[in-house]
Coordinates of N, CA and C in Angstrom, one line a residue:
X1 N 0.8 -1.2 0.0 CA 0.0 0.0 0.0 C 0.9 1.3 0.0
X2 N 0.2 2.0 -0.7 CA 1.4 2.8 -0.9 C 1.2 4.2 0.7
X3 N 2.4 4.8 0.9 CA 2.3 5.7 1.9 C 2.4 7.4 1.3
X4 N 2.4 7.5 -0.3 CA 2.4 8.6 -0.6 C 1.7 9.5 -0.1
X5 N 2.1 10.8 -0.3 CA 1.6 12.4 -0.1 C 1.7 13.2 -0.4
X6 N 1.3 14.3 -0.6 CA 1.1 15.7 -1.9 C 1.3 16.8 -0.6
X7 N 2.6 17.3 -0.8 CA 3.4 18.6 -0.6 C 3.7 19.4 -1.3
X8 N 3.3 20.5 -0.7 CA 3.1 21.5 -2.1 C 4.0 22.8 -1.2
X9 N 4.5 23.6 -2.1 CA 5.0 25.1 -2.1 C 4.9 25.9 -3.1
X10 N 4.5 27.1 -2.9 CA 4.1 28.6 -3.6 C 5.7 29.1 -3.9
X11 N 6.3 29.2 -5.1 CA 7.3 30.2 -5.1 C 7.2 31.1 -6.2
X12 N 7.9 32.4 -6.2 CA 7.4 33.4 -6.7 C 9.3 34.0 -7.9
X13 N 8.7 34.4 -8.8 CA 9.3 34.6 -9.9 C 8.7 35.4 -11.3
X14 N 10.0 35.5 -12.3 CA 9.4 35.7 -13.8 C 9.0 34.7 -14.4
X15 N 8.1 34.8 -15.6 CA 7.8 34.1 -16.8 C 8.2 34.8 -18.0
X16 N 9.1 34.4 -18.6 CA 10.1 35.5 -19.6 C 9.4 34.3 -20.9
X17 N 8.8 35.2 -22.3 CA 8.2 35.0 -23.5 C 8.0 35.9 -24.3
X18 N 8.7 35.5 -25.8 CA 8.1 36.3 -26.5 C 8.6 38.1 -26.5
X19 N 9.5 38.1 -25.6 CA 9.8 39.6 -25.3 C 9.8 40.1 -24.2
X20 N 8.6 39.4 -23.6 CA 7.9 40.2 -22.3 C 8.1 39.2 -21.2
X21 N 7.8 39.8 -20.1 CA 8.5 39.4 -18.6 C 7.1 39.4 -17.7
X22 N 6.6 38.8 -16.9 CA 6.0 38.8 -16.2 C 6.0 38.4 -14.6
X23 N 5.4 38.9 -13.7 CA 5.4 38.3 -12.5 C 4.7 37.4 -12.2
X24 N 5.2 36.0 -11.4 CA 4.0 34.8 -11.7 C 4.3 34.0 -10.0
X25 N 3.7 33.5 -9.5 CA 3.6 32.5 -8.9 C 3.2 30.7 -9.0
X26 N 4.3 30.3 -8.8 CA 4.2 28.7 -9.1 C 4.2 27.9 -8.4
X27 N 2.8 26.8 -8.5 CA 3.1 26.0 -7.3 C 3.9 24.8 -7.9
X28 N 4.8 24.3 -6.6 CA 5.5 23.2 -6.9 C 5.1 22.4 -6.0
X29 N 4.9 21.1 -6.8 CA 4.6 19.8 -6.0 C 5.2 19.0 -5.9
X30 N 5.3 18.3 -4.6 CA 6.1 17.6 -4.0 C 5.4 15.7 -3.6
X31 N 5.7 14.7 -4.2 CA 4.8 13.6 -4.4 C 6.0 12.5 -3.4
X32 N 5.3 12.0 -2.3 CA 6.3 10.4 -1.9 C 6.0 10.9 -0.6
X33 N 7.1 10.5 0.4 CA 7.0 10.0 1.5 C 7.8 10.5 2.7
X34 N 8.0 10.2 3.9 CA 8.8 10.4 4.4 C 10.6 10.2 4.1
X35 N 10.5 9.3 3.2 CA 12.0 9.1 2.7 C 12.2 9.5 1.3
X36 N 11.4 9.6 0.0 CA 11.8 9.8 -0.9 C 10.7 10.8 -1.4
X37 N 11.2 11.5 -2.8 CA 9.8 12.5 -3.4 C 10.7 12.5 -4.8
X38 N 9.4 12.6 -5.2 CA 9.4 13.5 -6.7 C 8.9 15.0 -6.6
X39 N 10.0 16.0 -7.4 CA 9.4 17.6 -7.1 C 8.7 17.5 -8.8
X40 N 7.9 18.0 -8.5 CA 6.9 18.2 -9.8 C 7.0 20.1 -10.0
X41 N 7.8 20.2 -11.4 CA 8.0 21.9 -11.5 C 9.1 22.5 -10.6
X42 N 10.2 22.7 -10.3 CA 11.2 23.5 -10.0 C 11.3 24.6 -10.7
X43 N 10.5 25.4 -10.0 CA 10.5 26.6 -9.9 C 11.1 27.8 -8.9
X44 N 11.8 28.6 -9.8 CA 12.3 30.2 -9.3 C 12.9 29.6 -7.8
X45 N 13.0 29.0 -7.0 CA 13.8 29.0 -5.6 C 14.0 27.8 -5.2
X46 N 15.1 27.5 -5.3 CA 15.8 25.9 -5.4 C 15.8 26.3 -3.8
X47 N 15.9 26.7 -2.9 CA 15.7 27.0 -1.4 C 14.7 26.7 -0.8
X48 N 13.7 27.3 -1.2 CA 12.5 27.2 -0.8 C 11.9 25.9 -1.1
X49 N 12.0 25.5 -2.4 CA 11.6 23.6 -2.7 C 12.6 22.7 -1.4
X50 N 13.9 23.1 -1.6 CA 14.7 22.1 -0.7 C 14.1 22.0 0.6
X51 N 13.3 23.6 1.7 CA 13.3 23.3 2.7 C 11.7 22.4 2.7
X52 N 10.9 22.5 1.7 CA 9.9 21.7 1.7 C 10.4 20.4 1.6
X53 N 11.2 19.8 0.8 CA 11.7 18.5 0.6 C 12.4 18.1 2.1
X54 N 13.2 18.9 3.0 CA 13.0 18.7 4.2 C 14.1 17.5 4.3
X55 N 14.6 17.0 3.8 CA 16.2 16.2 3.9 C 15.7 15.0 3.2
X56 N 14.5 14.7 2.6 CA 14.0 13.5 1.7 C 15.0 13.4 0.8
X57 N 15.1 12.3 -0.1 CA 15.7 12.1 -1.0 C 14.9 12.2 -2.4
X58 N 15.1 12.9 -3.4 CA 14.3 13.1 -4.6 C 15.1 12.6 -5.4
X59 N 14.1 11.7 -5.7 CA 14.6 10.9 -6.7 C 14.1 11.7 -8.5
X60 N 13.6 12.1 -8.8 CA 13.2 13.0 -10.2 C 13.0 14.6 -9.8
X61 N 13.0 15.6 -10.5 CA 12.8 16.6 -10.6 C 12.3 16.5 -12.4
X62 N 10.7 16.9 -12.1 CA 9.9 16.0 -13.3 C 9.5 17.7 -13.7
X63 N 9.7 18.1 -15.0 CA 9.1 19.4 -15.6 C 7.5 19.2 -16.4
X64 N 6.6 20.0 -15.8 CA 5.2 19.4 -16.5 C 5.6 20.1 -18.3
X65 N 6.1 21.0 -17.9 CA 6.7 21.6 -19.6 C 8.1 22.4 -19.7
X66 N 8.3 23.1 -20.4 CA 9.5 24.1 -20.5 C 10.1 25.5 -20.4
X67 N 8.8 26.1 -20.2 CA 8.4 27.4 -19.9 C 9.0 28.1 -18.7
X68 N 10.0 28.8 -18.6 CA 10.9 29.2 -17.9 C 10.8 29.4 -16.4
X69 N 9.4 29.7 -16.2 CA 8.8 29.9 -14.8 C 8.9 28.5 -13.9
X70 N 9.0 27.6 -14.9 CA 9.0 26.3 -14.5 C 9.5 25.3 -14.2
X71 N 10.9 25.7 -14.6 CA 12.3 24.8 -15.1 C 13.4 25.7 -14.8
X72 N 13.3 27.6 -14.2 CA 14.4 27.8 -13.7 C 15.5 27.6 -12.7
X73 N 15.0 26.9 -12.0 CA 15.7 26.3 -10.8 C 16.2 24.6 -10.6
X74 N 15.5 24.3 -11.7 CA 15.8 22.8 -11.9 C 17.5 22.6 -12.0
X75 N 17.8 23.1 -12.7 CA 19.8 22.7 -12.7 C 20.3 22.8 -11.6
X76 N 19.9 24.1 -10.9 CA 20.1 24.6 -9.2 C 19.8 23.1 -8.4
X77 N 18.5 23.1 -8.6 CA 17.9 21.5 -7.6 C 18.7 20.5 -7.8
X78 N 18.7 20.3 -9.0 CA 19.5 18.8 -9.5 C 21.2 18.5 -8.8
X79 N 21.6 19.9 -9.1 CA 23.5 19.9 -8.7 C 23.0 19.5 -6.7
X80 N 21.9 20.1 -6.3 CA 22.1 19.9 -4.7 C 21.6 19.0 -4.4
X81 N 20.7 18.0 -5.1 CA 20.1 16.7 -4.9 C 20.6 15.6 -5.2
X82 N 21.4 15.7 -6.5 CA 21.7 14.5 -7.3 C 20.6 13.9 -8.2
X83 N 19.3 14.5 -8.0 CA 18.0 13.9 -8.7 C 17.9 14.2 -10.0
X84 N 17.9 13.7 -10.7 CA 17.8 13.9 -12.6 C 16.2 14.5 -12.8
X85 N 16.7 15.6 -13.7 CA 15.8 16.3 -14.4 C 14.8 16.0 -15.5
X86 N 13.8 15.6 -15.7 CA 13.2 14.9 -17.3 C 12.3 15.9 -17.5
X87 N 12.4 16.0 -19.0 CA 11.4 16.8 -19.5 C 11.0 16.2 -21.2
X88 N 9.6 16.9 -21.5 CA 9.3 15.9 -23.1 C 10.5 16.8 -23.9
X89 N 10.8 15.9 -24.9 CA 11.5 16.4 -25.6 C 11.0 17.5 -26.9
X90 N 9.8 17.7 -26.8 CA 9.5 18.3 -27.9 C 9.1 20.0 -27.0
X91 N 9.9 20.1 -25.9 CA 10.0 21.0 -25.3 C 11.5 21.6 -25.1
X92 N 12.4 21.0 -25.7 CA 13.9 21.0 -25.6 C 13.7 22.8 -26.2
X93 N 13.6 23.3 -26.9 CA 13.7 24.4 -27.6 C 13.5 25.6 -26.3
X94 N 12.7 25.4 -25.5 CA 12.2 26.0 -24.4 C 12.8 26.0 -23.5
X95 N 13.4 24.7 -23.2 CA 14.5 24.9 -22.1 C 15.8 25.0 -22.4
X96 N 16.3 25.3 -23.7 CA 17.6 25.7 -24.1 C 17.8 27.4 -24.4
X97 N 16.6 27.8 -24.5 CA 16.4 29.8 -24.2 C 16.6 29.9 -22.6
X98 N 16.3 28.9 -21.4 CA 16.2 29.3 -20.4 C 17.7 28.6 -19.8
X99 N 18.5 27.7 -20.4 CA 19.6 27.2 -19.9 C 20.5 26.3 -21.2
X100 N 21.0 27.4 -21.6 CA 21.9 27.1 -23.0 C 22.9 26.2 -22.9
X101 N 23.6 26.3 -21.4 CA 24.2 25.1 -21.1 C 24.0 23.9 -20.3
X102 N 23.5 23.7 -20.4 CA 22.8 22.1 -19.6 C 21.9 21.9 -20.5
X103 N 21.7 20.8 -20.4 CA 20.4 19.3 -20.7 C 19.8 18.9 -20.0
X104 N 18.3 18.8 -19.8 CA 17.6 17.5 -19.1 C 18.6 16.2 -19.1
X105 N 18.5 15.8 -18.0 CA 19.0 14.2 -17.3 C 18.1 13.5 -18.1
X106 N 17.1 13.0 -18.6 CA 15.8 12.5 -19.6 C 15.2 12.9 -20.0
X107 N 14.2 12.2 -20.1 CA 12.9 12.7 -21.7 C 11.7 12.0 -20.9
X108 N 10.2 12.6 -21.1 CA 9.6 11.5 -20.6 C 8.7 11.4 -21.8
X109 N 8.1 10.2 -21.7 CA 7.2 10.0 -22.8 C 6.1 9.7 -22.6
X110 N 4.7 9.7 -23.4 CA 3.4 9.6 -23.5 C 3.4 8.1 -22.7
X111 N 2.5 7.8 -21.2 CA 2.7 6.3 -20.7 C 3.9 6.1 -19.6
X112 N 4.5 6.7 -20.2 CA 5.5 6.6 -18.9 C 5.6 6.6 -17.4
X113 N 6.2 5.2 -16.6 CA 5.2 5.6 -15.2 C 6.4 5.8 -14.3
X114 N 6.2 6.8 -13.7 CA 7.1 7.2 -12.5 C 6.7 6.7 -11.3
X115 N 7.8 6.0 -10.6 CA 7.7 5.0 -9.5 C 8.1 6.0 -8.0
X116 N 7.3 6.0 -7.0 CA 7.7 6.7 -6.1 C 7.0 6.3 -4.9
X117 N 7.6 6.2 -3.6 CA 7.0 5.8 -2.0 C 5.9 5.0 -2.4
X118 N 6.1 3.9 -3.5 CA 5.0 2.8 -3.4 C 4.1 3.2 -4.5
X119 N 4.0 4.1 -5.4 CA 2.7 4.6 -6.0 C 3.3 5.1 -7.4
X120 N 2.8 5.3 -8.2 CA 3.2 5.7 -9.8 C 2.3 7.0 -10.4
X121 N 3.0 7.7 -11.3 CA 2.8 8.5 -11.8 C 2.9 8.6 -13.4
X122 N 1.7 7.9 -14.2 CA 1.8 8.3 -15.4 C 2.1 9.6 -16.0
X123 N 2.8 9.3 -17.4 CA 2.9 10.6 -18.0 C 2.0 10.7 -19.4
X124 N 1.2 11.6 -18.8 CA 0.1 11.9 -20.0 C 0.6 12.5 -21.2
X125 N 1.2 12.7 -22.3 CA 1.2 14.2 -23.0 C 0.1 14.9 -23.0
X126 N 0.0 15.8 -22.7 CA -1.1 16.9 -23.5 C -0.4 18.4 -24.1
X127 N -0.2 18.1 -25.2 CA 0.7 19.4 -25.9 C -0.4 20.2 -26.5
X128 N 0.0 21.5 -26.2 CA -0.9 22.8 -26.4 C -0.8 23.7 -26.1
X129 N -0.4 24.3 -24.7 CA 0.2 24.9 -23.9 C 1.4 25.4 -24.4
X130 N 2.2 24.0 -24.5 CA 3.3 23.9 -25.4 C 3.4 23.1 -25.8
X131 N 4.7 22.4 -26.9 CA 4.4 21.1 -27.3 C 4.8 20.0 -27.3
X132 N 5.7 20.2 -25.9 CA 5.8 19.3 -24.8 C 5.5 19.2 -23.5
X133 N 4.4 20.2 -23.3 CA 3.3 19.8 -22.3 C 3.0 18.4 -21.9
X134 N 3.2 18.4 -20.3 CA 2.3 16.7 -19.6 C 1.5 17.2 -18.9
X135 N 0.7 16.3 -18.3 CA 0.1 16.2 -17.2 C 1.0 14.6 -16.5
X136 N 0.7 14.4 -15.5 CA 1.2 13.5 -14.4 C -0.5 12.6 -13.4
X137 N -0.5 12.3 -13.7 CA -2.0 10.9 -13.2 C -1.3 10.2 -11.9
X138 N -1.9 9.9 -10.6 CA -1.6 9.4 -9.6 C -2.7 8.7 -9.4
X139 N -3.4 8.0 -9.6 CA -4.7 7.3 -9.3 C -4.7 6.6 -7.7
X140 N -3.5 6.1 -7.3 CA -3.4 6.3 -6.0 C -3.6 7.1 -5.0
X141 N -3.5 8.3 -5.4 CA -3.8 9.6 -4.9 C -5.1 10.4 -5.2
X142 N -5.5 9.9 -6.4 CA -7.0 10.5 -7.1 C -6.5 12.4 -7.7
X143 N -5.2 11.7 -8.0 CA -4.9 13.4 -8.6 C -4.2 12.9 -9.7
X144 N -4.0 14.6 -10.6 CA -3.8 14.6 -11.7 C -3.1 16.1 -11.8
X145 N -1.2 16.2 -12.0 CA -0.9 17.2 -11.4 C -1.0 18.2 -13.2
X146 N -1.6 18.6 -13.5 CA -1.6 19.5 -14.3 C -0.8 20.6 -15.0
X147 N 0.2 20.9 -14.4 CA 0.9 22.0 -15.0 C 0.4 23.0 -15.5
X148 N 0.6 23.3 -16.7 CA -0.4 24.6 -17.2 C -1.2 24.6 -18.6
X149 N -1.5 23.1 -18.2 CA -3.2 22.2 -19.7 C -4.2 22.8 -19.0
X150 N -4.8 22.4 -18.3 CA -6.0 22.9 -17.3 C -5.6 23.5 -16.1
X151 N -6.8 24.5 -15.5 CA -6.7 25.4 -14.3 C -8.4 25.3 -14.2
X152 N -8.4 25.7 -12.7 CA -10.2 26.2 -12.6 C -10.1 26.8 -13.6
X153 N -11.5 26.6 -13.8 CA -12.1 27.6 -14.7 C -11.5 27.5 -16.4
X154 N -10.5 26.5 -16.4 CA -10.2 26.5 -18.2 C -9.0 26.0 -18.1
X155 N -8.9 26.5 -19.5 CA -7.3 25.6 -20.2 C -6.1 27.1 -20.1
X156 N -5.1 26.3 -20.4 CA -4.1 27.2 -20.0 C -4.0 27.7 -21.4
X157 N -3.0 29.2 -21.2 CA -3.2 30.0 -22.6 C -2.7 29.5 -23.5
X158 N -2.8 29.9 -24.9 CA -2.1 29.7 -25.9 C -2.1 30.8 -26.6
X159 N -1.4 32.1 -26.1 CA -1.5 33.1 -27.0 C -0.4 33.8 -27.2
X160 N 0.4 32.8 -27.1 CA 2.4 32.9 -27.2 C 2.7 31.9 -27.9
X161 N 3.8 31.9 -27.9 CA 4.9 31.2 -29.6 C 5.1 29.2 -28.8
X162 N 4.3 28.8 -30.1 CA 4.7 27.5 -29.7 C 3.2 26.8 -29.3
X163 N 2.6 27.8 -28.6 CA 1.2 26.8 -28.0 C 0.2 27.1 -29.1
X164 N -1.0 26.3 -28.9 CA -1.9 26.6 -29.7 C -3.5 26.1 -29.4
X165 N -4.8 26.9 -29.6 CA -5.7 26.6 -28.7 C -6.4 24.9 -29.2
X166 N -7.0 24.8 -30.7 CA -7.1 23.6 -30.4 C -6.5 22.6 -30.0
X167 N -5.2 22.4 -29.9 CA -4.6 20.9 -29.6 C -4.7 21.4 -28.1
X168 N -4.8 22.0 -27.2 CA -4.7 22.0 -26.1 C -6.4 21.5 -25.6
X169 N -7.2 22.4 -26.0 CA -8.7 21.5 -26.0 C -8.7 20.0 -26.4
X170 N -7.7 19.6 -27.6 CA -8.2 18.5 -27.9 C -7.3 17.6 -26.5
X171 N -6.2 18.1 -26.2 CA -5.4 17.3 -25.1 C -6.3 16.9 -23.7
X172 N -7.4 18.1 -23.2 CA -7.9 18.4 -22.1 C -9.3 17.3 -22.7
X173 N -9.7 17.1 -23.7 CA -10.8 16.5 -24.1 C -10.4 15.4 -24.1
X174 N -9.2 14.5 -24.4 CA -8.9 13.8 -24.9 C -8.2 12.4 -23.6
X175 N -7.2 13.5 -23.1 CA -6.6 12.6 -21.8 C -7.1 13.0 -20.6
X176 N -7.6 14.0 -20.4 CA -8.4 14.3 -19.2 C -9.6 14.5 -18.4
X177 N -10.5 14.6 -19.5 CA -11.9 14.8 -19.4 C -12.3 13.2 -18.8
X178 N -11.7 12.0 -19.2 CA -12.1 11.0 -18.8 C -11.8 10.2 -17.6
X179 N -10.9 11.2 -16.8 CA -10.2 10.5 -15.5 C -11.3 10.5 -14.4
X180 N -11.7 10.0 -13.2 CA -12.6 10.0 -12.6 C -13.1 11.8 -12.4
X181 N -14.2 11.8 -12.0 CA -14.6 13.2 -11.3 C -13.9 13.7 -10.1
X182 N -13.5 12.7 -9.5 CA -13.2 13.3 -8.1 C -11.9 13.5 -8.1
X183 N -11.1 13.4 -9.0 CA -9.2 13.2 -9.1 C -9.3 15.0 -9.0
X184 N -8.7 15.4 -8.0 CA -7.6 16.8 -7.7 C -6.9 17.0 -9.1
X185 N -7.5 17.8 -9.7 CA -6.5 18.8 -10.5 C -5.5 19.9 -9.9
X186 N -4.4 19.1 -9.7 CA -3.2 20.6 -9.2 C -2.3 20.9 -9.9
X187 N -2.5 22.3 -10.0 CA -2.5 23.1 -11.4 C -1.1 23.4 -11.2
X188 N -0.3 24.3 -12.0 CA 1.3 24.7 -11.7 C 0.6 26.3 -11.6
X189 N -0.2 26.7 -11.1 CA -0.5 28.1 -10.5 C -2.0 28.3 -10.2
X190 N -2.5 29.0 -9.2 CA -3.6 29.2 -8.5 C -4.3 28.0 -7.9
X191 N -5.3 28.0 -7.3 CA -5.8 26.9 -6.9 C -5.9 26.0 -7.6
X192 N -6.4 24.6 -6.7 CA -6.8 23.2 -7.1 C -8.4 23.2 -7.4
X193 N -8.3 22.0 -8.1 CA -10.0 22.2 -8.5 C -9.9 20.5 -9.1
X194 N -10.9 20.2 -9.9 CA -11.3 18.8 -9.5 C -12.0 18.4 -11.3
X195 N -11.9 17.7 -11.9 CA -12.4 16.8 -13.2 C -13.3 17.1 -12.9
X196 N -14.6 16.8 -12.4 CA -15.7 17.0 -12.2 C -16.1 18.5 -12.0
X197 N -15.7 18.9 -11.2 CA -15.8 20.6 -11.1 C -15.8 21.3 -12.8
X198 N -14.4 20.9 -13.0 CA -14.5 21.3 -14.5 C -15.0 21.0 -15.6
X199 N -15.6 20.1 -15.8 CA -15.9 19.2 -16.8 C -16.6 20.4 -17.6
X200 N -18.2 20.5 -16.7 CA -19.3 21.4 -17.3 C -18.8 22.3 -18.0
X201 N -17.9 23.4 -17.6 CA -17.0 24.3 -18.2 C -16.5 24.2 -19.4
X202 N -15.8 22.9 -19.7 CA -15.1 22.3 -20.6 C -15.4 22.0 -21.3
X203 N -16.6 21.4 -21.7 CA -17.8 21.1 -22.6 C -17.6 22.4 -23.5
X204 N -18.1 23.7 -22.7 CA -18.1 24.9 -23.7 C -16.6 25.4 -24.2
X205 N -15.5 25.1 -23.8 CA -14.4 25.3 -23.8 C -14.4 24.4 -25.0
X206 N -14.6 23.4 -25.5 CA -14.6 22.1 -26.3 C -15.2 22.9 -27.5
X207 N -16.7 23.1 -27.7 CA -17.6 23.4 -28.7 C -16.7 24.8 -29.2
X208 N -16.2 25.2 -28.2 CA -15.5 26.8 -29.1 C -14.1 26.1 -29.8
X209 N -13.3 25.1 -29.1 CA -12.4 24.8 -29.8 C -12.3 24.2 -31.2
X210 N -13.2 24.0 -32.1 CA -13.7 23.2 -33.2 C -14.7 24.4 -33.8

């Protein structure tokens, strides 16, 4: 049985695109146990993630995409953890504007399951966002960590270089509309909210996307 648990921290930073700079808040999630974790998103304060990690051992530092708000602190994390960095590869473009010298430690792919304090973590794609956007499935947990495909209230933007609105509806209609109702959508910014919560919404989100 597994003993996993969802630890989360707020850290605060830019979102650099396209020219323009923004102020953003990200939450980073923290998935496993008292001995081991996966950080889902290393974001802006390799500090602030470590003291949530709390002397665990992390075994991945897993990027839901490439988008700089989200993956700046990951090389920081990685050199003080030892935990390898993975990100989709059709997101490499993204994280080579944000860290020209380094690599992702791997690649993850559509299916892919991440093993952690007894419980697993599919890797959805949902590209749209960008176009190596994931989401992450924990059915153990009845969550589904999101990144920035869905949020209350909708899908994440696509109104910058690289994303685009239908495939992101079709990703949100496609891999996630059908996960239970009650599975925790936690988003990589503002609150949590729930499949079911959203669904209704998404329906009309859907009919505009086509």
């Amino acid at each position: 049985m597994s003993g996993a648990r969802i630890d989360h921290v707020v850290t605060s930073g830019l979102f650099t695109l396209d020219g323009g700079s923004w102020e953003v808040d990200n939450n980073v999630w923290i998935v496993g146990d008292d001995a081991e974790v996966i950080v889902i998103d290393a974001a802006h304060d390799a500090d602030a993630i470590l003291a949530a990690v709390n002397g665990r051992r992390v075994s991945a530092i897993v990027s839901t995409h490439g988008h700089d708000d989200h993956i700046d602190a990951a090389p920081d994390l990685a050199a003080r953890t030892g935990a390898p960095v993975l990100l989709h590869a059709d997101d490499l473009m993204l994280w080579r504007a944000r860290h020209p010298d380094t690599r992702p430690d791997g690649e993850l792919r559509d299916g892919q399951r991440l093993a952690v304090a007894g419980t697993e973590l599919t890797v959805l794609h949902t590209p749209g966002h960008s176009p190596g956007a994931v989401c992450l499935y924990a059915p153990d947990l009845a969550a589904v960590f999101s990144g920035d495909t869905l949020f209350q209230g909708g899908p994440g933007a696509t109104g910058r270089s690289f994303s685009d609105f239908p495939t992101i509806i079709g990703s949100i209609r496609d891999r996630l509309l059908g996960l239970p109702p009650g599975t925790a959508v936690h988003t990589g910014h503002g609150p949590s909210t729930t499949i079911g919560d959203e669904a209704p919404h998404l329906q009309e989100w859907i009919a505009r996307g086509h």
